[in-house]
Short mmCIF file of C-alpha atoms in Angstrom, two decimals:
data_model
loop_
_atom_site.label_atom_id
_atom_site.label_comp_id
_atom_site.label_asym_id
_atom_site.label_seq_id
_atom_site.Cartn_x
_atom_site.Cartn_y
_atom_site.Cartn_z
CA UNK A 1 220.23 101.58 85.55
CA UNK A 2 217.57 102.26 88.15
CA UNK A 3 216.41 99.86 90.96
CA UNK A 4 213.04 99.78 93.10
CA UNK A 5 215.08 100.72 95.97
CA UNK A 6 212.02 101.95 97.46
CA UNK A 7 210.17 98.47 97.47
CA UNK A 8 213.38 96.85 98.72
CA UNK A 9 211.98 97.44 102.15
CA UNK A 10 208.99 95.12 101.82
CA UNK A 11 211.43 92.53 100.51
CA UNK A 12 214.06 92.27 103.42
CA UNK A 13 216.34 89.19 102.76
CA UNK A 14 215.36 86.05 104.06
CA UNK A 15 217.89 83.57 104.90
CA UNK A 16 217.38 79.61 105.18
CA UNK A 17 215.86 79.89 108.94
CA UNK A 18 213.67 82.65 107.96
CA UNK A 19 212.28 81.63 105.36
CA UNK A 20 209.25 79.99 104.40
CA UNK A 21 209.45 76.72 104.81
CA UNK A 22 209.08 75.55 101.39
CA UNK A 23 211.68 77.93 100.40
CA UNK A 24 214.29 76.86 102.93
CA UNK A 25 215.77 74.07 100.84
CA UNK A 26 216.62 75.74 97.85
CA UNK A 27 218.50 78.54 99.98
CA UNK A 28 220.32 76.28 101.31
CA UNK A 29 221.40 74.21 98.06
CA UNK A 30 222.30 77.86 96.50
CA UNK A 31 224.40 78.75 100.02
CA UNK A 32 226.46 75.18 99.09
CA UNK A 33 226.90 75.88 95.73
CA UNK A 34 228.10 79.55 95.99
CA UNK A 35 229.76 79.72 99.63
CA UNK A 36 227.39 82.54 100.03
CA UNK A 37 223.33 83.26 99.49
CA UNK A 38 223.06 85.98 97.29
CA UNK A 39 220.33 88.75 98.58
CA UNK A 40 218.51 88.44 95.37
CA UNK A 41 217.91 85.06 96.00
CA UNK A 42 217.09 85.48 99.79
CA UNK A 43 214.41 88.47 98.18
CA UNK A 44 212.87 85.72 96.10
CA UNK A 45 212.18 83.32 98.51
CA UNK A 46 209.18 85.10 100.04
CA UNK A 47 207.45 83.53 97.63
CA UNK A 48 208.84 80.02 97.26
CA UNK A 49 207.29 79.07 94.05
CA UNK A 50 209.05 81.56 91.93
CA UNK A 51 212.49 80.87 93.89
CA UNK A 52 211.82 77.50 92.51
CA UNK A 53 210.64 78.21 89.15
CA UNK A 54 213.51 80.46 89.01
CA UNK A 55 215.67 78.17 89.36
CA UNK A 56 214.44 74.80 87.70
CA UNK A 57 214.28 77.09 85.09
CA UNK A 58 217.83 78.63 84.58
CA UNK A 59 218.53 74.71 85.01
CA UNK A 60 216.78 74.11 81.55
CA UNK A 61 218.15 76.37 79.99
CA UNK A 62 221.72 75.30 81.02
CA UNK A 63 220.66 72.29 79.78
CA UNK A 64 219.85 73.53 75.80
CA UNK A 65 221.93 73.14 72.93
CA UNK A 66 223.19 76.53 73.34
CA UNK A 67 226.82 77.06 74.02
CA UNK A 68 227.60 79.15 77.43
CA UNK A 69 228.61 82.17 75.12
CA UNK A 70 225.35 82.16 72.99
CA UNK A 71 222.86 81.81 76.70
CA UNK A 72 224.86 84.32 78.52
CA UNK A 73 224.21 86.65 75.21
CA UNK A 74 220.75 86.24 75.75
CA UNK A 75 220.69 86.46 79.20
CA UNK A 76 223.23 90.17 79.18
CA UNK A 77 220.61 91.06 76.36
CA UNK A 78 217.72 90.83 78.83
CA UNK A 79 219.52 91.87 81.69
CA UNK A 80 220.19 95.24 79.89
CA UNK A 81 217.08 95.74 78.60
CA UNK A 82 215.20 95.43 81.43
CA UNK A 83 218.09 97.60 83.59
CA UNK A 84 218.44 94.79 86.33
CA UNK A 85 222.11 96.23 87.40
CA UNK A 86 222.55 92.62 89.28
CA UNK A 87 221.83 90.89 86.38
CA UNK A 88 224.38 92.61 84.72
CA UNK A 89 226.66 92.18 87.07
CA UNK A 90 226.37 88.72 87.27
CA UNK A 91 226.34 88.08 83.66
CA UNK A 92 229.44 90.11 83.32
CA UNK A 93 231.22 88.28 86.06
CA UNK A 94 230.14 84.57 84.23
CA UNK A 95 231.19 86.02 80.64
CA UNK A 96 234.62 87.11 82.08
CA UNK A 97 234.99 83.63 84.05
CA UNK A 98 234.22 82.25 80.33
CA UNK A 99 237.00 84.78 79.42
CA UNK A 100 234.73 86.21 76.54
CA UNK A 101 236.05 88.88 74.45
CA UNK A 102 236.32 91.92 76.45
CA UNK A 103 235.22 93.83 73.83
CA UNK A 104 232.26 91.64 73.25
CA UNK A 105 231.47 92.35 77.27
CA UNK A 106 231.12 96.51 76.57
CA UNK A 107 229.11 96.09 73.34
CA UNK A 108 226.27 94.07 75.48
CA UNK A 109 226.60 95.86 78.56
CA UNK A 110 225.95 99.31 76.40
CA UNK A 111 223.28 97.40 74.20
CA UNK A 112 225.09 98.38 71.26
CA UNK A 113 225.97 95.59 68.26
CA UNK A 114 228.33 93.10 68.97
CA UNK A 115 231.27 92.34 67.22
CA UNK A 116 230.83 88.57 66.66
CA UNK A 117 227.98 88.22 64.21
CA UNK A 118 226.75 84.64 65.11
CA UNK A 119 226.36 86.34 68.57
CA UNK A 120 225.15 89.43 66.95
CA UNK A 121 222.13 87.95 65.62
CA UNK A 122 221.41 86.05 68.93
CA UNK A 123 221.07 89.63 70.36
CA UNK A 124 219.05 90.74 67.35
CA UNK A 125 216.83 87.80 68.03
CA UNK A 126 215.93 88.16 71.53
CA UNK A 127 215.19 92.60 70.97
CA UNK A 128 212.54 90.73 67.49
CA UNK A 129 211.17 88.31 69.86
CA UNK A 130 210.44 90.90 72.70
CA UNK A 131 209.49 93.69 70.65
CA UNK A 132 207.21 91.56 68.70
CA UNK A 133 206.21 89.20 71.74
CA UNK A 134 206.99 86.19 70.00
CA UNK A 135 205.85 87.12 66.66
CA UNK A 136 209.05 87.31 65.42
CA UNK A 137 208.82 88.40 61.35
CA UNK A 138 210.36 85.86 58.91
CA UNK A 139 213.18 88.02 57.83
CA UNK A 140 214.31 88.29 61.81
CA UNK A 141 214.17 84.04 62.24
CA UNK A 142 216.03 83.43 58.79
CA UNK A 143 218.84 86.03 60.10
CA UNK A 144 219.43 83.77 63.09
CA UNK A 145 218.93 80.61 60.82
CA UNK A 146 221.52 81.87 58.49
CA UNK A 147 223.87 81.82 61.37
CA UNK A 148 223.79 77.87 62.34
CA UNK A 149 220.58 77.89 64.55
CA UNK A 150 217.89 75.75 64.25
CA UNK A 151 214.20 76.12 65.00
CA UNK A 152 215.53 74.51 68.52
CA UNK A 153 217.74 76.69 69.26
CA UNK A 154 215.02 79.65 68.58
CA UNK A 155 212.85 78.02 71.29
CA UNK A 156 215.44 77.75 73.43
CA UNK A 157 216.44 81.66 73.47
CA UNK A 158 212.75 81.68 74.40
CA UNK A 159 213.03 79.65 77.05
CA UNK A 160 216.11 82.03 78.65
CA UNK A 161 213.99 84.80 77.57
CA UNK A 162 211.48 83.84 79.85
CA UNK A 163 213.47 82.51 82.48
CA UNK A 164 215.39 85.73 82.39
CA UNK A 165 212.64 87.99 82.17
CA UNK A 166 211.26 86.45 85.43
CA UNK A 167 214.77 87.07 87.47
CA UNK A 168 214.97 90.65 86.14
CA UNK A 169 211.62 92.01 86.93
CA UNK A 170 211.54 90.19 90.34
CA UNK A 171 215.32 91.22 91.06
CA UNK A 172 214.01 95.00 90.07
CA UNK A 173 210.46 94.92 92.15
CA UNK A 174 212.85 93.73 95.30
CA UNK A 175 215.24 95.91 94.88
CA UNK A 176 217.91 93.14 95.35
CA UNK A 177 221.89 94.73 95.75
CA UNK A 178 224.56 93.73 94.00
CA UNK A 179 226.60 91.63 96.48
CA UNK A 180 229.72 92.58 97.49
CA UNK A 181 231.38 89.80 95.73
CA UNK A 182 230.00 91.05 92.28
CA UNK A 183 231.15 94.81 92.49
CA UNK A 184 233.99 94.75 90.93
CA UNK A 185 231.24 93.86 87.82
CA UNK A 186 229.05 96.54 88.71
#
């Protein structure tokens, strides 16, 4: 998967001191909670407003209906379709934490079907949603329906679809690493 490696150097990672100043608090909260501050997120806080979005965000949508496995579906979905190798990365690191199905791990990672079919049509849902920007065709929303989700739970794979689209593209225009502490996930 490809990076903007080239931008990267009008992105250099800002750290809580270096910061802008509206930025400074939410680098440190995300230092706390991780015992380190990921250089995608010290990329994002040049402009503090998405760091912030970004994050109250991700917070929503950790707060849906959706169980862990069916949001980190989405969110692998996006990450691979977009090619944000971080994303991935982290996403792979938080399914294996959740000690999903390794096999279930490979089949989103290679964007290929996956071999749980409630999560199968989550991944179906979020490629109809994106390739029809939100006009997603009858047939496409019953096939998700049929599987135990509700007309909630469809806006709420929008909501990580959005959140997630927003951490990919930025994550890709900064050219943000992989830290060393998500390699092995690379």
């Amino acid at each position: 998967m490809s990076t903007a490696t080239g931008t990267a150097q009008y992105f250099p990672t800002l750290t809580p001191e270096t910061a802008p100043p509206a930025a400074r608090r939410s680098l440190e909260q995300i230092t706390r909670h991780l015992g380190h501050l990921p250089e995608a997120a010290g990329r994002l806080a040049h402009a503090p407003q998405l760091l912030d979005g970004f994050l109250k965000l991700t917070a929503l949508f950790d707060a849906t209906e959706l169980d862990p496995l069916v949001r980190e579906t989405v969110v692998l979905t996006i990450a691979t379709r977009n090619g944000c190798h971080l994303c991935v990365a982290m996403h792979t690191a938080t399914l294996t934490r959740l000690a999903a199905d390794p096999e279930l791990i490979a089949a989103l990672r290679a964007q290929q079907p996956l071999p749980d079919a409630r999560l199968e049509a989550v991944r179906r849902f979020v490629h109809s949603a994106l390739d029809h920007t939100g006009a997603v065709p009858e047939p496409d929303l019953a096939a998700l329906f049929a599987h135990g989700f509700t007309p909630r739970n469809a806006l709420e794979i929008v909501l990580g679809i959005g959140a997630y689209t927003l951490s990919t593209f930025a994550n890709r225009l900064t050219g943000a690493p992989v830290d060393p502490q998500l390699a092995p996930y690379a």
